[in-house]
XYZ file of C-alpha atoms in Angstrom:
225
model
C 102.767 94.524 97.896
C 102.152 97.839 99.186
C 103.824 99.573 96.605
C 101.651 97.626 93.982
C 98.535 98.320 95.492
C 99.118 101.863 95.642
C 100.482 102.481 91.587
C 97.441 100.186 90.792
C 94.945 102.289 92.801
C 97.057 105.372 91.346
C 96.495 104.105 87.603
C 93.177 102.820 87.934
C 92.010 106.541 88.704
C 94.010 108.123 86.159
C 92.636 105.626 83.443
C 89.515 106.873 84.981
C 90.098 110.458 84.919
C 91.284 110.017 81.211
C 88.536 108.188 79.570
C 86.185 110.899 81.676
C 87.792 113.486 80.375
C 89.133 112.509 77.216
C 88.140 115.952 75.068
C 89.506 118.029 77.875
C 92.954 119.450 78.554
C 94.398 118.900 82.094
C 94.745 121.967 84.208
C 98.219 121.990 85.572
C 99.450 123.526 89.154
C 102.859 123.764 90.610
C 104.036 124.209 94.444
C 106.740 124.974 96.066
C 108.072 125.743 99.193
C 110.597 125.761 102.958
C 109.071 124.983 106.223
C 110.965 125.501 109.210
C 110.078 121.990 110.190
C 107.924 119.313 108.572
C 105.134 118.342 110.527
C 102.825 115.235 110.040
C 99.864 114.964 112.253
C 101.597 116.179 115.479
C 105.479 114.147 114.636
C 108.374 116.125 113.143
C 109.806 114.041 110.178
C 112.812 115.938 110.006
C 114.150 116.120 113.661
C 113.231 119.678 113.945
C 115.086 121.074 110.983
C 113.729 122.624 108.288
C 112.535 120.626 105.150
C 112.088 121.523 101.278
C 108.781 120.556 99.577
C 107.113 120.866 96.094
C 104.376 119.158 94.286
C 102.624 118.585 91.234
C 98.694 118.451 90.207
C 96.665 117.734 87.771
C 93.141 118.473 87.498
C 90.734 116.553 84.857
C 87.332 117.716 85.113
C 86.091 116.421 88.664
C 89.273 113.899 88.819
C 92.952 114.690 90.026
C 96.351 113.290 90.261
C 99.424 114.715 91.875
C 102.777 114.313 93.294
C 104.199 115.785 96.402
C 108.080 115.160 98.156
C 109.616 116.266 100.975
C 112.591 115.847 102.340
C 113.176 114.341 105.630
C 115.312 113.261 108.376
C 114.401 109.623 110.612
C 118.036 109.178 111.622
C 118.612 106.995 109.075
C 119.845 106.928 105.394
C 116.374 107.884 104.359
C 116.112 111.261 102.593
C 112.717 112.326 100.988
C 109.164 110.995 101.111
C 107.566 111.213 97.726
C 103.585 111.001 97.917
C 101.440 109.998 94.562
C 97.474 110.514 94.710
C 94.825 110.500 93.113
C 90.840 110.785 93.842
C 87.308 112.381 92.497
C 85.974 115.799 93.608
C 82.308 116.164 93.601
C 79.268 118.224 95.607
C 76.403 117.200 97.254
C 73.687 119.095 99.146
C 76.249 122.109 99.492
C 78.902 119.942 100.951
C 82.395 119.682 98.749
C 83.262 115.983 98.395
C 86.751 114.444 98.183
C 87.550 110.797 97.651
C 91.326 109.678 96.901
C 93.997 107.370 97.186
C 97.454 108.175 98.941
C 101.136 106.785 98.417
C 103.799 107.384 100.881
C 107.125 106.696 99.317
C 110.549 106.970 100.931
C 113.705 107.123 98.863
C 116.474 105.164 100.952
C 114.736 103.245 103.156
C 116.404 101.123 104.888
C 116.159 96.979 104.405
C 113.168 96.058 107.039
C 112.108 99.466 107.373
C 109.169 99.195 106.194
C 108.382 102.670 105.942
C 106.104 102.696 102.304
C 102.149 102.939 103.169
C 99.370 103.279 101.424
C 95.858 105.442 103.137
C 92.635 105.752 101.242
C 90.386 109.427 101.874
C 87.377 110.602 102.186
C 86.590 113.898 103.208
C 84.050 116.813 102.957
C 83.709 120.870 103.720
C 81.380 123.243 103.579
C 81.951 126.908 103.049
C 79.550 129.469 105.410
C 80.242 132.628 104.709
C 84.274 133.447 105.215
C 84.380 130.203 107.051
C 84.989 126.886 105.989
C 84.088 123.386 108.223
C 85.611 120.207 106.756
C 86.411 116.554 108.331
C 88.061 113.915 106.785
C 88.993 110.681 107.339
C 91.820 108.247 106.046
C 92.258 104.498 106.363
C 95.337 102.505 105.674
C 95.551 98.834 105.638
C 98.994 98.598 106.645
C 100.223 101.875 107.878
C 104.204 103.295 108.674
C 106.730 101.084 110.620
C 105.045 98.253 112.567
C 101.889 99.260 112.694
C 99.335 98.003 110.339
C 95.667 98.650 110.032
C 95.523 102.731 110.896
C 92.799 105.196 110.763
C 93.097 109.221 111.573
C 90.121 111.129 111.485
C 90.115 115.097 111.634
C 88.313 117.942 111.661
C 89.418 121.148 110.668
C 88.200 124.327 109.899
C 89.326 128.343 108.276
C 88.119 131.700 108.191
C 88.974 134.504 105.802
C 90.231 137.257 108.910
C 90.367 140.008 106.089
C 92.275 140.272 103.017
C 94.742 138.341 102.328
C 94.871 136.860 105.686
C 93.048 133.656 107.223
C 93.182 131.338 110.168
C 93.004 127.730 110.255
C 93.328 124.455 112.783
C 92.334 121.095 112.890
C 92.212 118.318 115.684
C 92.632 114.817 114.482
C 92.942 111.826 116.292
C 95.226 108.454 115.078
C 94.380 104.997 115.934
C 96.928 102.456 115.453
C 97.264 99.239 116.185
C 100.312 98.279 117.703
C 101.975 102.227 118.673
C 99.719 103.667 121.146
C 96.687 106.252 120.117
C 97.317 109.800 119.994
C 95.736 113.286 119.681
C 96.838 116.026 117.959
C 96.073 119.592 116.611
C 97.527 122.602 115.502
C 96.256 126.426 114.782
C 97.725 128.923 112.004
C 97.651 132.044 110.881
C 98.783 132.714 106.750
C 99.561 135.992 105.138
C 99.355 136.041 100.982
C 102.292 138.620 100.485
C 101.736 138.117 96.376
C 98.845 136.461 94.124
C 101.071 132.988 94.593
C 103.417 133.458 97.269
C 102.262 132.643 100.984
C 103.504 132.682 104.733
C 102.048 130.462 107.486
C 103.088 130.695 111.022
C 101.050 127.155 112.658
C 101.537 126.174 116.572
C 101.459 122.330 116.293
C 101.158 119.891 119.362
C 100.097 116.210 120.428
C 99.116 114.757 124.108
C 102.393 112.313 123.309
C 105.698 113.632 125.112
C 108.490 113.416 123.383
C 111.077 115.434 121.220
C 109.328 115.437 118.336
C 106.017 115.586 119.462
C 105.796 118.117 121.719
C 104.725 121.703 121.008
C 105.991 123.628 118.032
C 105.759 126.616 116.148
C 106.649 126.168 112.422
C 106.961 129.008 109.784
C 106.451 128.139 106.546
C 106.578 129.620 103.112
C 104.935 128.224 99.855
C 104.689 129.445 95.991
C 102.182 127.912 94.311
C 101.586 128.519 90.052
């Protein structure tokens, strides 16, 4: 049900996009990358070892639609999330506007996992200078595992240091409705060694003990075309 929600709310926006857009080409991105350990709001999802990512965009006008996949490691036979999205960019009153749709996939799950979720977003940011502000917010109707209704909410934030270097954090909190709530943030520093080639050293941690929520550092490094 999940799964059909999410490729109908996927589709629906691309029809969108398309019949928006119809006279205009697509504009294309590519990303790739190694992280020393994926982390998702606070949780390693690959038992502290490191992880290989890469995604796909696609930009029509004010509309997008992407894919992004990870691999990952729950202890089970499950080896790579897979996200689809899809959403409308806009401004208002100086603010930048986002508004999208998110698929979490995992390849291998295992029968009664029930790992496959579906969140909807909306966010906005606001650029002041060399600093950005943003929040966001995302909403799932029946989230990851056993819980069900879910909402995170986060703000977050980045400043241009000099160049080719900036800063960033965020602090989000997730509400769930069977696991218990939790806080977490994290802080960064990235380094653009080439036009498309990054580094990112990020401290990550949660008010939750356990192994794979407790403080981390993670070093990460992304191309992006």
């Amino acid at each position: 049900m999940r799964v059909a929600l999410a490729c109908a709310s996927l589709l629906a926006l691309t029809v969108g996009a398309g019949a928006a857009q119809a006279q205009a080409a697509p504009e294309v991105a590519f990303n790739i990358g190694v992280v020393s350990d994926y982390v998702f709001r606070g949780a390693s999802q690959t038992d502290e070892d490191p992880a290989l990512q890469g995604g796909i965009d696609a930009t029509f006008g004010s509309f997008y639609a992407g894919t992004w996949a990870s691999t990952v490691d729950f202890g089970d036979d499950t080896d790579a999330e897979v996200d689809l999205y899809g959403g409308y960019r806009t401004e208002a009153a100086g603010y930048a506007l986002d508004f999208g749709v998110i698929g979490y996939f995992y390849v291998n799950e295992p029968s009664g996992a029930d790992y496959n979720f579906v969140e909807f977003k909306a966010a906005a940011s606001r650029a002041i200078g060399p600093a950005t502000l943003g929040a966001a917010v995302y909403y799932s109707p029946d989230f990851f595992g056993v819980d069900d209704e879910a909402t995170y909410l986060e703000a977050n934030a980045a400043y241009a240091l000099a160049d080719k270097w900036t800063v960033s954090g965020a602090v989000g909190h997730q509400w769930l409705n069977v696991t218990d709530d939790y806080t977490t943030w994290n802080l960064g520093l990235a380094y653009a060694l080439t036009d498309n080639l990054a580094v990112d050293v990020r401290y990550h941690d949660t008010d939750v003990d356990g192994p794979l929520t407790d403080d981390r550092f993670v070093v990460g490094l992304k191309a992006a075309f």
